[in-house]
Amino acid sequence: MCSETDEMGRGSVRLVRLAQQPSRVAEDVRAALASLGRGSNVVGGVALIGASPVEGRPVEAVVVMPKGVLIVIGVDLPDPALKLEAPLGGPWKADGWPLVHGDTSINPATDALSLSAACTHKIADVAPGAGPIGTIIAVGPYVETVDQPAADLAGSVRVLYPTATTMLAATVSLATAPRPRSVQQARELIAALAPDAPPMPEEMLLGEGFSAYSDDEPTVIRENPLVAIAPTVPVQHPGKGKRPAKPAAPPVPPAKPAPPVRQAAPEKPVPPARQTPPPAAATAPAPAEPAPKSPRQSKTVKWLPVAAIGLLIVLLVAAISVASGGDDTASTQTPPPTPATSPPPPSSSAVENIQFTSRASAADQKCASHAYGDVQSSLQQTSCSTVRRASFASSIDGRAAAVTIAVVEFPNTEQANAFKAIADNPGGGGILDLATETNQWQGDVPVFEGAAYQSSLDGKSVRLIQVVWLPGPSTPDDPGLVRGAKAALELPVNG
């Protein structure tokens, strides 16, 4: 039964309470969702707390996000644990001790996975094309480290103890639609999953990151500029009638060199020239009428183009003399605009017969904000000096791959060694990919799950490498990816 609706907007994700959550870890789930702030990968969403996509079986939350849907299901463990080994298809171990849940369950998450599958089918039915649907198995009361096999991490289910850090990392890897869903799509999905939820204003949903346009509307927008160009075509038609007048306009400016003409011809023709406009105006359609006038006037008219040409020659000579008389610094300044007009091609490097093409590179000191998992926690405690990140497109054995590199620099070697040990720990987190954050990938956007991993230590700096197939799936021990990761250790990274 749904309780009174309670909206909460403490964080970027808006919480809407629908019913009591079924597990003890539910409070930790709510706190983690409420703490999700705006970032380069996650922009809000609506968390339906206690929603029941499958009638009579509530879950901790269904989070409708701009680029995906997350089903959060809680699983209570008998005791806290420092390390939980949690394969989805095998028995779990807490600090080395096996965990069972029921007589027929393989592990404590068996029932949760069954409920997740039912919820996924229901969401797909009520909202076809809803985008990626991921599942978070939230375990508690407390687990310091959760170890999932690489094969499971390549899928759409994450097992974690809910904190702001772990929830953010799972959201980044699971909500991966190429573009955000529209406000209308979000409303329809929320209404289908939670009919008792209050209506949500468009301004609020836009603030949570949903798009103002549906999938077909951007196409219309792209066509509008083409339609706007159409009126410019008929506008040129009236100009056809004015084209005979446009050649007559140039002789008017050359009238300024009248002084040299007056020296070449008597001033007597000038008064008749002032009397000629009335008949010319009366016979505007025939501009040739002034020609039959007196011979003196025709000579003056003939001299005007000659004088104009002479003036143009003088100006041309003057321009050439100015250009040739310029110093060497002027000539050296002209080449730079040429390369500036055309963007430089993406730089590429070849290492171990593997070609790497740069997609993005940058450097700053906001180390923790670009990290996730234990790596982020480490950088929050020990700040780095600089983090340089780079993304590369590559081809390994004829197959497209994506490479993300982070070079983290520290004030001393001791901090660098400690950081490398944390980053090398499987499931310990890492550094977010730059091109993914800044939308600079061309075509498919890589998902760095099951990536081949390499790291190196160079004095005070630690280099972290992840390589995946594009598109996936990928495995950490794939020979091609491992070879690419080792080659990437030699790539220059410029921030």
XYZ file of C-alpha atoms in Angstrom:
495
model
C 0.000 0.000 0.000
C 1.304 3.393 -0.904
C 1.804 5.861 1.884
C 1.459 9.579 1.558
C 3.748 10.881 -1.111
C 6.824 12.670 0.156
C 9.048 14.539 -2.296
C 12.628 15.267 -1.355
C 15.049 17.360 -3.329
C 18.130 17.333 -1.148
C 20.377 16.144 -3.933
C 20.454 16.132 -7.674
C 18.219 13.035 -7.747
C 14.699 13.859 -6.602
C 13.298 11.283 -4.176
C 9.580 10.461 -4.247
C 8.503 8.194 -1.376
C 5.720 5.812 -2.347
C 5.813 3.005 0.226
C 7.911 1.550 2.991
C 11.050 -0.124 1.738
C 11.372 -3.839 2.479
C 14.994 -4.221 3.689
C 17.129 -2.957 6.548
C 19.660 -1.488 4.123
C 16.911 0.731 2.702
C 17.950 3.781 4.735
C 21.472 3.552 3.349
C 19.998 3.346 -0.168
C 17.951 6.502 0.397
C 20.941 8.375 1.810
C 23.133 7.343 -1.119
C 20.534 8.387 -3.694
C 19.931 11.710 -1.981
C 23.643 12.481 -1.982
C 24.086 12.038 -5.726
C 25.091 15.499 -6.919
C 25.349 16.930 -10.365
C 28.421 15.862 -12.262
C 29.790 15.523 -15.739
C 28.284 12.042 -16.182
C 25.134 12.151 -14.062
C 22.511 14.871 -14.275
C 19.654 14.123 -11.926
C 16.709 11.825 -12.167
C 13.647 10.783 -10.157
C 13.960 7.994 -7.576
C 10.639 6.258 -6.874
C 11.243 4.964 -3.342
C 9.305 1.787 -2.549
C 7.909 1.434 -6.083
C 6.314 -1.872 -7.145
C 6.846 -2.476 -10.865
C 5.649 -6.016 -10.171
C 2.399 -5.946 -8.201
C 2.867 -6.801 -4.524
C 6.689 -6.929 -4.681
C 8.131 -3.527 -3.745
C 11.770 -2.697 -4.319
C 14.007 -0.171 -2.592
C 13.800 2.213 -5.549
C 13.306 2.563 -9.262
C 15.424 5.468 -10.467
C 14.239 7.008 -13.728
C 17.264 8.846 -15.094
C 17.779 10.820 -18.298
C 19.968 8.083 -19.791
C 18.696 4.911 -18.168
C 16.598 3.203 -15.495
C 18.021 1.652 -12.324
C 16.259 -0.993 -10.216
C 17.620 -0.952 -6.660
C 16.909 -4.051 -4.553
C 18.174 -4.506 -1.000
C 19.705 -7.708 0.359
C 20.333 -7.969 4.098
C 23.411 -9.905 5.200
C 23.579 -11.574 8.622
C 26.553 -9.498 9.753
C 28.837 -6.705 8.560
C 31.801 -7.781 6.458
C 35.132 -6.394 5.403
C 35.153 -8.269 2.104
C 32.243 -9.832 0.259
C 32.834 -12.147 -2.687
C 29.614 -11.866 -4.691
C 29.445 -13.806 -7.982
C 25.932 -13.629 -9.402
C 25.842 -17.292 -10.392
C 27.747 -18.831 -7.482
C 27.945 -18.943 -3.684
C 28.901 -15.815 -1.765
C 31.570 -15.553 0.885
C 31.847 -12.945 3.614
C 35.385 -12.678 4.951
C 35.997 -16.183 3.645
C 32.856 -17.730 5.148
C 30.129 -19.027 2.799
C 26.732 -17.299 2.861
C 23.453 -19.012 2.022
C 19.934 -17.676 1.871
C 17.190 -20.279 1.961
C 17.322 -23.933 1.079
C 17.251 -23.586 -2.700
C 19.086 -20.320 -3.197
C 22.557 -20.269 -4.687
C 23.354 -17.034 -2.821
C 21.499 -14.297 -0.893
C 20.804 -12.406 -4.128
C 18.974 -15.239 -5.924
C 15.508 -13.929 -5.079
C 16.596 -10.348 -5.793
C 17.808 -11.303 -9.266
C 14.509 -13.020 -9.988
C 12.604 -9.893 -8.912
C 14.965 -7.748 -11.009
C 14.233 -9.818 -14.119
C 10.484 -9.454 -13.577
C 10.811 -5.683 -13.043
C 12.928 -5.353 -16.171
C 10.308 -7.119 -18.281
C 7.553 -4.953 -16.805
C 9.429 -1.713 -17.537
C 10.179 -2.872 -21.076
C 6.473 -3.634 -21.577
C 5.107 -0.311 -20.286
C 7.842 1.770 -21.910
C 9.267 0.183 -25.073
C 12.626 1.660 -25.893
C 13.127 2.836 -22.305
C 16.895 2.591 -22.802
C 19.402 0.741 -20.620
C 17.853 -0.923 -17.538
C 20.365 -1.746 -14.829
C 20.070 -3.425 -11.441
C 21.819 -2.530 -8.197
C 21.876 -5.191 -5.462
C 22.411 -3.111 -2.325
C 23.927 -5.215 0.469
C 24.233 -4.354 4.154
C 24.364 -3.656 7.059
C 27.954 -2.783 6.060
C 30.508 -4.113 3.603
C 33.865 -2.460 3.098
C 34.728 -4.112 -0.227
C 32.589 -6.036 -2.686
C 34.423 -8.266 -5.169
C 32.497 -9.101 -8.363
C 33.940 -11.239 -11.171
C 34.907 -9.362 -14.317
C 32.316 -11.283 -16.340
C 29.558 -10.023 -14.027
C 30.862 -6.448 -14.205
C 30.464 -6.605 -17.966
C 26.726 -7.078 -17.475
C 23.962 -4.870 -16.108
C 24.001 -5.893 -12.419
C 26.132 -4.343 -9.676
C 26.490 -5.645 -6.126
C 27.552 -2.910 -3.709
C 27.200 -1.400 -0.295
C 25.279 1.835 -0.988
C 27.366 4.950 -0.523
C 27.504 8.125 -2.559
C 30.703 6.911 -4.215
C 29.600 3.385 -5.090
C 26.162 4.522 -6.228
C 27.686 7.191 -8.479
C 30.097 4.683 -10.020
C 27.274 2.224 -10.715
C 25.096 4.945 -12.199
C 27.874 6.081 -14.528
C 28.404 2.558 -15.849
C 24.737 1.543 -16.142
C 22.937 4.695 -17.372
C 24.589 4.880 -20.789
C 21.945 5.869 -23.346
C 23.403 8.006 -26.160
C 20.975 10.862 -25.442
C 18.572 11.772 -22.636
C 14.921 10.815 -22.686
C 12.400 13.610 -23.116
C 10.252 15.171 -20.397
C 7.159 13.543 -21.889
C 8.802 10.117 -21.946
C 9.867 10.542 -18.319
C 6.314 11.494 -17.284
C 4.828 8.474 -19.060
C 7.317 6.066 -17.484
C 6.881 7.508 -13.985
C 3.095 7.379 -14.343
C 3.266 3.726 -15.414
C 5.544 2.739 -12.520
C 3.964 4.936 -9.848
C 0.400 6.040 -10.631
C 0.154 7.680 -7.181
C 3.202 9.874 -7.734
C 2.411 13.606 -7.854
C 2.506 15.420 -11.203
C 5.924 16.831 -11.930
C 6.264 20.255 -13.579
C 8.233 20.492 -16.777
C 10.701 22.914 -15.163
C 11.535 20.356 -12.497
C 12.116 17.547 -14.986
C 14.235 19.813 -17.174
C 16.287 20.606 -14.091
C 16.811 16.878 -13.538
C 18.404 16.581 -16.981
C 15.523 15.347 -19.151
C 15.282 16.768 -22.657
C 12.633 19.242 -23.759
C 12.284 17.453 -27.118
C 11.245 13.971 -28.060
C 13.327 11.820 -30.385
C 11.566 13.001 -33.542
C 11.545 16.708 -32.703
C 15.265 17.388 -33.216
C 14.803 16.313 -36.841
C 12.262 19.096 -37.347
C 14.594 21.559 -35.696
C 17.395 20.642 -38.053
C 15.104 21.284 -41.016
C 14.053 24.754 -39.878
C 17.277 26.492 -40.992
C 16.836 25.021 -44.474
C 13.310 26.395 -44.644
C 14.587 29.782 -43.529
C 17.015 29.852 -46.432
C 14.250 29.415 -49.022
C 12.973 33.069 -48.931
C 16.431 34.286 -49.901
C 16.014 32.728 -53.360
C 13.017 34.806 -54.565
C 14.487 37.903 -52.944
C 17.142 37.870 -55.653
C 14.588 37.931 -58.478
C 13.750 41.673 -58.163
C 17.478 42.261 -58.439
C 17.318 41.071 -62.057
C 15.457 44.247 -62.982
C 18.049 46.322 -61.183
C 21.054 44.720 -62.794
C 21.115 47.215 -65.755
C 21.222 50.022 -63.214
C 24.085 48.424 -61.223
C 26.648 48.814 -64.068
C 25.644 52.467 -64.331
C 26.507 52.953 -60.674
C 30.295 52.467 -61.001
C 30.762 55.525 -63.281
C 29.299 57.708 -60.521
C 32.193 57.174 -58.022
C 34.792 57.867 -60.752
C 33.163 61.289 -61.107
C 35.354 62.266 -58.125
C 38.418 62.520 -60.371
C 36.604 65.387 -62.147
C 39.462 67.826 -61.372
C 41.906 66.132 -63.780
C 39.122 66.126 -66.430
C 38.570 69.842 -66.029
C 42.251 70.417 -66.706
C 42.064 68.373 -69.897
C 38.827 69.934 -71.201
C 37.287 73.442 -71.040
C 34.936 74.260 -68.228
C 32.216 75.273 -70.739
C 30.808 71.730 -71.080
C 30.048 71.667 -67.366
C 26.849 73.845 -67.488
C 25.282 71.735 -70.257
C 26.097 68.654 -68.231
C 23.964 70.035 -65.403
C 21.100 70.568 -67.873
C 21.247 67.057 -69.247
C 19.791 65.233 -66.201
C 16.134 66.362 -66.837
C 15.925 64.730 -70.271
C 17.893 61.743 -69.014
C 15.425 61.349 -66.170
C 12.546 61.574 -68.607
C 14.076 58.793 -70.695
C 15.487 56.634 -67.907
C 14.834 53.346 -69.739
C 17.262 54.440 -72.482
C 20.541 55.485 -70.815
C 22.186 55.757 -74.263
C 20.396 59.085 -75.061
C 23.107 61.315 -73.518
C 25.560 59.924 -76.073
C 24.025 61.828 -79.085
C 24.556 65.144 -77.313
C 27.302 67.496 -78.252
C 30.730 66.077 -79.160
C 32.308 67.982 -76.318
C 30.133 66.096 -73.805
C 30.940 62.722 -75.371
C 34.639 63.469 -75.101
C 34.204 64.315 -71.445
C 32.347 61.067 -70.815
C 35.054 59.115 -72.598
C 37.710 60.756 -70.457
C 35.957 59.818 -67.215
C 36.639 56.043 -67.516
C 40.186 56.803 -68.596
C 40.686 58.991 -65.525
C 39.116 56.338 -63.323
C 41.421 53.698 -64.756
C 44.360 55.987 -64.182
C 43.345 56.522 -60.581
C 42.971 52.767 -60.084
C 46.447 52.237 -61.534
C 47.872 54.819 -59.144
C 46.138 53.165 -56.203
C 47.329 49.741 -57.326
C 50.923 50.952 -57.608
C 50.648 52.550 -54.196
C 49.280 49.322 -52.682
C 52.079 47.286 -54.244
C 54.689 49.698 -52.982
C 53.252 49.562 -49.466
C 53.196 45.755 -49.523
C 56.707 45.489 -50.901
C 58.021 48.170 -48.564
C 56.741 46.370 -45.455
C 59.297 44.966 -43.096
C 59.995 41.297 -42.580
C 57.838 41.117 -39.483
C 54.707 41.825 -41.540
C 55.521 38.996 -43.910
C 56.169 36.614 -41.047
C 52.817 37.441 -39.506
C 50.763 36.439 -42.548
C 51.280 32.626 -42.434
C 49.613 32.030 -39.001
C 46.038 32.866 -40.171
C 46.252 30.128 -42.813
C 46.540 27.185 -40.374
C 44.054 28.891 -38.049
C 41.321 28.671 -40.642
C 41.442 24.878 -40.775
C 41.355 22.727 -37.606
C 44.418 20.539 -37.138
C 43.862 16.849 -37.771
C 43.736 14.598 -34.711
C 47.203 13.564 -33.662
C 48.086 9.904 -33.904
C 50.883 7.722 -32.609
C 51.993 4.199 -33.324
C 53.344 1.929 -30.584
C 54.042 -1.777 -31.036
C 52.421 -1.591 -34.499
C 49.195 -0.351 -32.912
C 47.827 2.986 -34.116
C 46.370 5.393 -31.542
C 44.340 8.444 -32.587
C 43.750 11.152 -30.001
C 40.140 11.995 -29.167
C 40.565 14.237 -26.104
C 43.200 15.421 -23.626
C 43.117 17.752 -20.644
C 44.741 18.395 -17.275
C 43.602 19.942 -14.002
C 43.908 19.532 -10.244
C 40.365 18.286 -9.540
C 41.565 14.747 -9.064
C 38.834 13.322 -6.827
C 35.992 14.722 -8.944
C 37.202 12.671 -11.929
C 37.510 9.417 -9.938
C 35.142 6.794 -8.536
C 35.229 3.965 -6.012
C 38.168 3.491 -3.666
C 40.348 5.566 -5.979
C 38.098 8.564 -5.376
C 38.170 8.003 -1.608
C 41.965 7.871 -1.715
C 42.203 11.116 -3.681
C 39.799 12.819 -1.297
C 42.172 12.029 1.552
C 45.443 12.638 -0.302
C 45.073 15.231 -3.005
C 47.189 14.873 -6.108
C 49.198 17.663 -7.730
C 47.774 17.188 -11.229
C 45.757 14.671 -13.197
C 46.329 14.459 -16.937
C 43.746 12.486 -18.900
C 43.588 11.411 -22.522
C 41.304 9.304 -24.691
C 42.405 7.452 -27.833
C 40.687 5.514 -30.571
C 42.695 2.515 -31.678
C 42.673 -0.499 -33.955
C 44.033 -3.760 -32.563
C 44.251 -6.759 -34.865
C 41.805 -5.031 -37.198
C 39.209 -4.435 -34.470
C 38.222 -1.000 -33.127
C 39.133 -0.279 -29.522
C 38.962 2.619 -27.072
C 41.738 3.619 -24.693
C 41.484 5.849 -21.632
C 44.612 7.040 -19.826
C 45.062 8.923 -16.575
C 48.415 10.158 -15.276
C 48.099 11.188 -11.627
C 50.968 13.172 -10.152
C 51.663 13.486 -6.415
C 53.940 15.646 -4.257
C 56.116 12.650 -3.294
C 56.828 9.046 -4.253
C 55.320 7.601 -1.069
C 51.879 8.963 -1.946
C 52.268 7.753 -5.515
C 53.108 4.212 -4.354
C 50.136 4.103 -1.975
C 47.763 5.350 -4.668
C 48.973 2.779 -7.215
C 48.352 -0.041 -4.736
C 44.732 1.089 -4.308
C 44.158 1.564 -8.045
C 45.600 -1.879 -8.832
C 43.131 -3.576 -6.496
C 40.382 -5.227 -8.629
C 37.078 -3.462 -8.057
C 38.829 -0.550 -6.393
C 37.543 2.064 -8.816
C 39.464 4.253 -11.230
C 39.517 7.504 -13.205
C 36.610 8.481 -15.469
C 37.218 8.666 -19.213
C 37.692 12.224 -20.509
C 36.112 11.842 -23.962
C 33.038 10.232 -22.412
C 32.673 13.139 -19.977
C 33.052 15.731 -22.731
C 31.092 13.883 -25.470
C 34.057 13.749 -27.863
C 33.732 10.154 -29.039
C 32.729 9.770 -32.669
C 30.089 7.087 -33.158
C 29.788 4.430 -30.457
C 30.588 5.547 -26.910
C 32.771 2.981 -25.117
C 31.769 1.389 -21.824
C 34.879 0.585 -19.814
C 33.546 -2.602 -18.238
C 35.711 -5.681 -18.419
C 38.577 -3.481 -19.593
C 42.135 -4.686 -19.860
C 44.097 -2.790 -17.194
C 47.710 -1.727 -16.896
C 49.491 0.702 -14.593
C 52.981 2.057 -14.142
C 54.884 4.150 -11.609
C 57.328 6.832 -12.695
C 58.711 8.679 -9.703
C 55.858 10.800 -8.358
C 53.346 9.963 -11.104
C 51.079 6.954 -11.626
C 49.714 6.019 -15.029
C 46.441 4.060 -15.274
C 45.341 2.420 -18.556
C 42.008 0.872 -19.547
C 41.300 -0.600 -22.995
C 38.003 -2.025 -24.290
C 36.612 -3.142 -27.611
C 34.362 -0.681 -29.380
C 31.684 -1.905 -29.204
C 32.081 -4.527 -26.479
C 31.871 -6.803 -24.694
C 35.400 -6.945 -23.306
C 37.300 -9.099 -20.838
C 40.345 -8.098 -18.777
C 42.418 -11.028 -20.019
C 41.691 -10.583 -23.739
C 45.107 -10.911 -25.437
C 44.450 -8.100 -27.899
C 43.251 -5.697 -25.219
C 46.160 -6.587 -22.930
C 48.606 -5.916 -25.761
C 46.915 -2.586 -26.434
C 47.030 -1.622 -22.754
C 50.747 -2.394 -22.537
C 51.415 -0.368 -25.677
C 49.441 2.554 -24.224
C 51.944 2.753 -21.361
C 54.293 4.396 -23.868
C 51.810 6.941 -25.280
C 52.510 10.635 -24.627
C 49.750 12.316 -22.609
C 49.625 16.096 -22.894
C 47.162 18.057 -20.815
